[in-house]
GROMACS .gro file of C-alpha atoms in nm:
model
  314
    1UNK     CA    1   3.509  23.471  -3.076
    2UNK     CA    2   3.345  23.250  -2.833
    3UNK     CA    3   3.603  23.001  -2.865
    4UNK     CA    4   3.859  23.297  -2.779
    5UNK     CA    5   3.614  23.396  -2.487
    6UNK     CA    6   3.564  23.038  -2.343
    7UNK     CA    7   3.965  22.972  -2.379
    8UNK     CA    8   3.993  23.327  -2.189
    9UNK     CA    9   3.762  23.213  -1.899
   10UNK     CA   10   3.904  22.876  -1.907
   11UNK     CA   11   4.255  23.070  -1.796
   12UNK     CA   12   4.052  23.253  -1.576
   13UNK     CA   13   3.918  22.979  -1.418
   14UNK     CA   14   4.181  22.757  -1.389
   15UNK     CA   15   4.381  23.091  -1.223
   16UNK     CA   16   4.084  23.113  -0.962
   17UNK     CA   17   4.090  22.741  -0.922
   18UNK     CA   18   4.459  22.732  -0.824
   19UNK     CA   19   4.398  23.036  -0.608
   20UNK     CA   20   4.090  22.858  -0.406
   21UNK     CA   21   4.314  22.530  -0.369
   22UNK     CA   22   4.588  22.734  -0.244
   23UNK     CA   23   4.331  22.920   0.017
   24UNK     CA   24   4.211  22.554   0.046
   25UNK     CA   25   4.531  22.465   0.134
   26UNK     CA   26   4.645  22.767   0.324
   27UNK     CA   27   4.311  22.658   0.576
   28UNK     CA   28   4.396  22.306   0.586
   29UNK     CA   29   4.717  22.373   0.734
   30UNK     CA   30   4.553  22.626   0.988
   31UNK     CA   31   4.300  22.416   1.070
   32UNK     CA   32   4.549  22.138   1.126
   33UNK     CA   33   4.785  22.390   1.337
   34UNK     CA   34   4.485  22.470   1.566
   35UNK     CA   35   4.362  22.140   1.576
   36UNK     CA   36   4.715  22.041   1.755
   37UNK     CA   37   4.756  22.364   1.918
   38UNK     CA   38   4.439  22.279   2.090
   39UNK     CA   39   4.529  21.916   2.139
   40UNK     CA   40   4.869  21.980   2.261
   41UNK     CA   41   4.828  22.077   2.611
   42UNK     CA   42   5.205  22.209   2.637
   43UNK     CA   43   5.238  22.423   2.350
   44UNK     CA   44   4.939  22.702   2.477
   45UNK     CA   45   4.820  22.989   2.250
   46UNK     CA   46   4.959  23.318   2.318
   47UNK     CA   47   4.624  23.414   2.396
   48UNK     CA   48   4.674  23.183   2.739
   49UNK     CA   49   5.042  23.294   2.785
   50UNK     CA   50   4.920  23.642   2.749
   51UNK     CA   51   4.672  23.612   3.049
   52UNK     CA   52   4.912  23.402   3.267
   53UNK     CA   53   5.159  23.696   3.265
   54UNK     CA   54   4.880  23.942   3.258
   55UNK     CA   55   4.754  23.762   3.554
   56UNK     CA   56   5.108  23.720   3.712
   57UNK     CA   57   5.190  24.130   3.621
   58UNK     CA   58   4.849  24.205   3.833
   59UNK     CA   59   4.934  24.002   4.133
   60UNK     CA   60   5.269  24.184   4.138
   61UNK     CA   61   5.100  24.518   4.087
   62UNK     CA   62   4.883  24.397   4.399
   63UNK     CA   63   5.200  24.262   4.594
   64UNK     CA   64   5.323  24.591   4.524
   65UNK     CA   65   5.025  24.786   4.587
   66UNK     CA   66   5.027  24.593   4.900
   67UNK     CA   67   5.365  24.688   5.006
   68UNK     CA   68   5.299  25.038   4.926
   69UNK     CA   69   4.999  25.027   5.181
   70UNK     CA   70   5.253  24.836   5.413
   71UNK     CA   71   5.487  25.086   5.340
   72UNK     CA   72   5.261  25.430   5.380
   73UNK     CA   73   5.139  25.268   5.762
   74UNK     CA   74   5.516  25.264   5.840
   75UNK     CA   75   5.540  25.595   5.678
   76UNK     CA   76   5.264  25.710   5.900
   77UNK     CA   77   5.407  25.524   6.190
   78UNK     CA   78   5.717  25.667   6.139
   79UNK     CA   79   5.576  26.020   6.165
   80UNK     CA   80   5.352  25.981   6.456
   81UNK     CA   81   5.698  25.844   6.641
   82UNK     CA   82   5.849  26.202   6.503
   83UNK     CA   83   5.579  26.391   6.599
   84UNK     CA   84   5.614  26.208   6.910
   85UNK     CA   85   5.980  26.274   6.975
   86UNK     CA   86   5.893  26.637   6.885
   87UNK     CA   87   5.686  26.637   7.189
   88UNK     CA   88   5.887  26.523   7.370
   89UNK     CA   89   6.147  26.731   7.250
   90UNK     CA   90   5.963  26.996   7.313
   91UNK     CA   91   5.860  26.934   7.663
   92UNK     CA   92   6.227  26.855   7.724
   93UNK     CA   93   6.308  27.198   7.601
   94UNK     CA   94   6.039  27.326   7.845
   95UNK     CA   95   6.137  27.147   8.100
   96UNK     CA   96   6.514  27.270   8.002
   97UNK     CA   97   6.381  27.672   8.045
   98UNK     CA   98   6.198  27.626   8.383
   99UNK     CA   99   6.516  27.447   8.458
  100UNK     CA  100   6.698  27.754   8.365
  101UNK     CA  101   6.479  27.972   8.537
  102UNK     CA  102   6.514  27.764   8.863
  103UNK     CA  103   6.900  27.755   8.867
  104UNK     CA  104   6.921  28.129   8.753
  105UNK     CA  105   6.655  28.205   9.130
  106UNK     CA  106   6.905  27.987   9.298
  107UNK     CA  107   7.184  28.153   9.234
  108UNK     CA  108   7.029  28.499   9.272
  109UNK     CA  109   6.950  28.351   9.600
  110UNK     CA  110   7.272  28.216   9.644
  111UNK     CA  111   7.387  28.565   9.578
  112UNK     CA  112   7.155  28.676   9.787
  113UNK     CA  113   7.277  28.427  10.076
  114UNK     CA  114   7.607  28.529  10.022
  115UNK     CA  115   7.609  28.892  10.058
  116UNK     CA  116   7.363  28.830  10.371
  117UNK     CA  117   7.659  28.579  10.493
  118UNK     CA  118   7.904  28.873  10.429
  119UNK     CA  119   7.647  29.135  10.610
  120UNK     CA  120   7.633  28.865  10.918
  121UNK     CA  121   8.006  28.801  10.910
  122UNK     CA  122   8.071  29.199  10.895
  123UNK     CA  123   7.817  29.247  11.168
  124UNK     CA  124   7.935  28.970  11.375
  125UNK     CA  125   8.321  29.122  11.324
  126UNK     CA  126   8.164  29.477  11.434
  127UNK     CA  127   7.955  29.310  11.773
  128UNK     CA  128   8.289  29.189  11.850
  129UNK     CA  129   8.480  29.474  11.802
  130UNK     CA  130   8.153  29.661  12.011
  131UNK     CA  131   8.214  29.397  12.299
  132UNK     CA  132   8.586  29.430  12.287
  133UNK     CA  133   8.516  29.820  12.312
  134UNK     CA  134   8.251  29.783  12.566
  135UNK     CA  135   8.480  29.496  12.800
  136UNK     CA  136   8.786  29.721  12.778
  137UNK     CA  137   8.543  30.041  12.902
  138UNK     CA  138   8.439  29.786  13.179
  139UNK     CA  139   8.791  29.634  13.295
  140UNK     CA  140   8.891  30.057  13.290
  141UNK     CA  141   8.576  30.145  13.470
  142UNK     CA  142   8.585  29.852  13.733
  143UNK     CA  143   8.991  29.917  13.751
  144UNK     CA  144   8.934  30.280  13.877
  145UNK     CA  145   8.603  30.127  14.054
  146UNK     CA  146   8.870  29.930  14.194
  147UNK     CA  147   9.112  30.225  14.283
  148UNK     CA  148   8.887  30.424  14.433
  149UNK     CA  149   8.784  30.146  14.675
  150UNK     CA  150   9.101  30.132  14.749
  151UNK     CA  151   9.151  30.499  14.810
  152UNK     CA  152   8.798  30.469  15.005
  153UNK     CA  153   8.918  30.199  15.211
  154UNK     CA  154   9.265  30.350  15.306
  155UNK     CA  155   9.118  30.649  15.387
  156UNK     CA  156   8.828  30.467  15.587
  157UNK     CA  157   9.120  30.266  15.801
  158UNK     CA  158   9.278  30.574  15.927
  159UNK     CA  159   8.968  30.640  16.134
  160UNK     CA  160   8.925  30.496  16.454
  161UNK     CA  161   8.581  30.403  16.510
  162UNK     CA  162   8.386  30.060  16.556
  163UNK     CA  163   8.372  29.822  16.267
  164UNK     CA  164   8.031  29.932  16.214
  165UNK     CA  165   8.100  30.266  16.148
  166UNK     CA  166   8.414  30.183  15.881
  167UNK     CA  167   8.204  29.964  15.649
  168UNK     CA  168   8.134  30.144  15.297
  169UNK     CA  169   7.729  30.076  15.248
  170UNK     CA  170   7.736  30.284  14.977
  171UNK     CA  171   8.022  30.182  14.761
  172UNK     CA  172   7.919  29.833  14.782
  173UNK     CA  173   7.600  29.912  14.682
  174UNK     CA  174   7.748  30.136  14.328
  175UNK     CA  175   7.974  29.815  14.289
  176UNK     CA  176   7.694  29.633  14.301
  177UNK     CA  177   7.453  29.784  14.083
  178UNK     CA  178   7.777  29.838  13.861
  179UNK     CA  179   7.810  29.468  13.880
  180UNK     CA  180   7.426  29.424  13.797
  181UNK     CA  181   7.449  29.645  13.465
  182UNK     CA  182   7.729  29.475  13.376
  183UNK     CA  183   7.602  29.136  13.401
  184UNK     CA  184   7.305  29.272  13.178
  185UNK     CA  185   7.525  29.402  12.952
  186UNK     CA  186   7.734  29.136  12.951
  187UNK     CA  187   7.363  28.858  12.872
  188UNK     CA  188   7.264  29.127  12.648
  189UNK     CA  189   7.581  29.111  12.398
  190UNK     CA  190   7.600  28.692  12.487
  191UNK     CA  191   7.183  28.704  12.374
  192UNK     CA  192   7.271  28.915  12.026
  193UNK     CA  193   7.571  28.665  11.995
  194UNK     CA  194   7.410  28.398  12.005
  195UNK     CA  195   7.113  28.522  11.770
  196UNK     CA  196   7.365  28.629  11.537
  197UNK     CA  197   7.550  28.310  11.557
  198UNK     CA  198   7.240  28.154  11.502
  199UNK     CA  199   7.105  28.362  11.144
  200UNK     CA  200   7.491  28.224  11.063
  201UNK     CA  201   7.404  27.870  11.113
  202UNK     CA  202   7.056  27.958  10.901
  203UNK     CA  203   7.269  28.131  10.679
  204UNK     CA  204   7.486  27.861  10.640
  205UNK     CA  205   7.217  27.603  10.624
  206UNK     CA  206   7.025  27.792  10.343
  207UNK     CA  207   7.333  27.821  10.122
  208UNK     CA  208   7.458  27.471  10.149
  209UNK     CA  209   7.077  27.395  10.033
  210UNK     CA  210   7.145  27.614   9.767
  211UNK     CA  211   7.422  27.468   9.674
  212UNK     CA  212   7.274  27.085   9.665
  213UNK     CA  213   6.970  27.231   9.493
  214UNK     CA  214   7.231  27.411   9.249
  215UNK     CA  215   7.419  27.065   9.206
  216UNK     CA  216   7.081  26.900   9.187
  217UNK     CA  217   6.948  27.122   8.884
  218UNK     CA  218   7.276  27.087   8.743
  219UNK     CA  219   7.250  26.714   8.724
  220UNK     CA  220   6.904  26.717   8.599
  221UNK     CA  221   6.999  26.968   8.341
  222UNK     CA  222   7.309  26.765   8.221
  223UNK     CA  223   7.062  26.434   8.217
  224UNK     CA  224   6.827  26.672   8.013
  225UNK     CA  225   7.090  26.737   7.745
  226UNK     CA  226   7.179  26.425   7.728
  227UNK     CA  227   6.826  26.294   7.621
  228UNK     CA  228   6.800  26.547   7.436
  229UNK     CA  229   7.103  26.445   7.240
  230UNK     CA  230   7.035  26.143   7.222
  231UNK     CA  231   6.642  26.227   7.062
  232UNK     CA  232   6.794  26.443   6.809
  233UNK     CA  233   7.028  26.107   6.725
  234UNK     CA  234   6.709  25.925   6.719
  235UNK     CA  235   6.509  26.163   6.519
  236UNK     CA  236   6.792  26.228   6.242
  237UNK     CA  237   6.810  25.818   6.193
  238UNK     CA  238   6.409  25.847   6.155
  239UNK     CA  239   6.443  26.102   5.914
  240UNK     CA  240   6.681  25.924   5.718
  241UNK     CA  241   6.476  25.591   5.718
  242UNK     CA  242   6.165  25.799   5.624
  243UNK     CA  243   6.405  25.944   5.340
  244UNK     CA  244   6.520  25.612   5.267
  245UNK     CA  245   6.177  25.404   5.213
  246UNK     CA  246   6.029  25.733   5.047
  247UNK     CA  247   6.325  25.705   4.760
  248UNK     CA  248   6.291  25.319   4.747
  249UNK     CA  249   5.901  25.356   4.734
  250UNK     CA  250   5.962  25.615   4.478
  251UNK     CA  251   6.198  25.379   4.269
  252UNK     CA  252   5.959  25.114   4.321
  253UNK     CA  253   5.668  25.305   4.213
  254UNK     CA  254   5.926  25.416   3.883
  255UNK     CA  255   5.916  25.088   3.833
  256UNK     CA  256   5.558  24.952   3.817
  257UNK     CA  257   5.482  25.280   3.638
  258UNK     CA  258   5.716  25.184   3.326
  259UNK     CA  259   5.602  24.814   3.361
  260UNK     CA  260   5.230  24.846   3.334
  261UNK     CA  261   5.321  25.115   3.040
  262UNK     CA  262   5.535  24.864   2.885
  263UNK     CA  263   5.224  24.590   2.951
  264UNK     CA  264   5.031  24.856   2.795
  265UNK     CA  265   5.212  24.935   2.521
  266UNK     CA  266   5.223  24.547   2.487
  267UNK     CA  267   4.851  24.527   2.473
  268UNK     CA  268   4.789  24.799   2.284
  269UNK     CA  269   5.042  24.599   2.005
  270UNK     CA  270   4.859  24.263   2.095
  271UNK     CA  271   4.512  24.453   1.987
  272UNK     CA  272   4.669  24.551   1.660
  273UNK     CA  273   4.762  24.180   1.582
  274UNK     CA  274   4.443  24.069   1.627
  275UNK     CA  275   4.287  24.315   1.475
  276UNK     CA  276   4.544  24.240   1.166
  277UNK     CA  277   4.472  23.864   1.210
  278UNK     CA  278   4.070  23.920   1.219
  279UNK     CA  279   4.117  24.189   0.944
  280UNK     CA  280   4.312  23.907   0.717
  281UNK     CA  281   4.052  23.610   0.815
  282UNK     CA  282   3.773  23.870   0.780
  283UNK     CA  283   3.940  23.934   0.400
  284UNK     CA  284   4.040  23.551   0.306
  285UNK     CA  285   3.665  23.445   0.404
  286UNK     CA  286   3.549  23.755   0.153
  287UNK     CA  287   3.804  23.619  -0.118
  288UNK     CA  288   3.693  23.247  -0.082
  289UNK     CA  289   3.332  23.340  -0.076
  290UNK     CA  290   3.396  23.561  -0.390
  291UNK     CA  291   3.592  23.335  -0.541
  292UNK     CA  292   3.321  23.037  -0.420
  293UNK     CA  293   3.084  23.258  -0.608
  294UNK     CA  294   3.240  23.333  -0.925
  295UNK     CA  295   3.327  22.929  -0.936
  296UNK     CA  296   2.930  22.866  -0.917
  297UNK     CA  297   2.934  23.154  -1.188
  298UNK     CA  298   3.133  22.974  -1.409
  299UNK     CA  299   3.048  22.593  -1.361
  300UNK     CA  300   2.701  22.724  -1.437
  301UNK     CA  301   2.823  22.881  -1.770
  302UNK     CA  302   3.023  22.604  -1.860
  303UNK     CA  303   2.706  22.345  -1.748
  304UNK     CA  304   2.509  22.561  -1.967
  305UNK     CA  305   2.761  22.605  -2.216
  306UNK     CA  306   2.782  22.237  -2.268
  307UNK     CA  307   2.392  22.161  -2.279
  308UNK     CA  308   2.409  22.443  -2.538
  309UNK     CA  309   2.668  22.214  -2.744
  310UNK     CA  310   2.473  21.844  -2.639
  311UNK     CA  311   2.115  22.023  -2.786
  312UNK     CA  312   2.203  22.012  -3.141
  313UNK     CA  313   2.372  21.688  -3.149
  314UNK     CA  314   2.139  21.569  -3.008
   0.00000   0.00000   0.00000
């Protein structure tokens, strides 16, 4: 029986002994492969390559954090210019109404110097048709005037009396107050004449200013438009470049989002390995100190074993 039992742990042992030179083995080629992984500078352990692109994955994420900063202060830039425009816009609109407003007065006053221009014109027409009237009365009045000194003066020659006594004091003096009011009359239509001719030249004057200051707002309302035009051009190709960087900052940001989760997923896998790796060094040192153990165990059995067998030879 202890023959059986010693043959038994002699398999035993010899099965353990192959196992620990195996594991002894199994190191020694380790060792060897760190020993020239650390003495070979250009094959570097993954640990390094890991860091290097770690490192090179955080100075993009930096470049790109960078360019996001860059590219919000354009952003913002961009929308103070629109808020800008919009200003502007808006005071071009303003100014747009008042101009409105100013060429809708001048052409009520425009209207309102025409129909005085037709009032003068009619007015004038019916003075002149008044001093026609009023002339034609006179040349009739001064023609039987006229007659009458005639008919006085034919009827004075048939007397026969001194010179002194044939001259007509009194008709001269009716022709010549007749004369007077119709001199008077005469200044007084020539005076309304001329102040009506003159409210025509006013006239006249006010609506050709009118008319530049209609042509005037015109212009300035045409100019108006066309910045205005040319604001909404502006602000539509703002709006699309704002559109335009917020889609490529969007893509971008896409982007670095599914990199740093595949860099994390990447870790996360990285952990596991070395976890795995520690886990399997953490079990081979258990196994070769178990093994280390039970190979004391038995050397000391078999040591005592054969000073069991020396003693009674001896």
């Amino acid at each position: 029986e202890e023959s059986l039992q010693m043959w038994d742990l002699n398999k035993r042992l010899e099965a353990y002994l192959a196992r620990v030179k195996f594991l002894e083995e199994e190191n020694e080629v380790l060792r060897a492969e760190i020993q020239t992984a650390k003495s070979s500078p250009a094959s570097e352990p993954w640990r390094v390559r890991y860091e290097e692109e770690l490192r090179a994955l955080r100075d993009a994420l930096d470049c790109a954090f960078r360019e996001k900063c860059s590219a919000e202060l354009a952003r913002d830039n961009l929308y103070e210019e629109v808020q800008q425009v919009k200003g502007r816009c808006q005071k071009e609109q303003t100014a747009r109404e008042e101009a409105k407003k100013l060429l809708s007065l001048s052409r009520k006053e425009l209207e309102e110097e025409r129909r005085a221009q037709i009032w003068l014109k009619e007015r004038a027409v019916q003075l002149e048709k008044e001093v026609e009237a009023l002339l034609e009365v006179h040349e009739e009045e001064k023609a039987g005037l006229d007659q009458e000194l005639a008919s006085i003066s034919l009827s004075l020659d048939g007397f026969r009396c001194t010179p002194v006594a044939f001259q007509p004091v009194e008709v001269q003096d009716y022709s010549k107050r007749l004369s007077e009011i119709w001199r008077g009359a005469v200044e007084t239509y020539k005076t309304e004449v001329s102040q009506l001719e003159g409210s025509l030249c006013q006239a006249k004057e006010n609506l050709w200013k009118a008319v530049e200051g209609n042509q005037q707002n015109q212009l300035q309302l045409q100019h108006l438009e066309k910045e205005l035009s040319g604001l909404r051009v502006r602000k539509e190709l703002l709006e699309e470049n704002l559109a335009q960087q917020w889609q490529e900052q969007r893509g971008e940001a896409e982007k670095f989002q599914l990199a740093m989760e595949a860099l994390e997923q990447e870790k996360q896998r990285l952990r596991v390995q070395i976890a795995q790796v520690l886990e399997d060094r953490q079990q081979l040192m258990h196994l070769k100190m178990s093994l280390s153990l039970e190979v004391a165990t038995y050397r000391t059995l078999l040591e005592a074993e054969s000073t069991r067998l020396q003693i009674p030879a001896g």
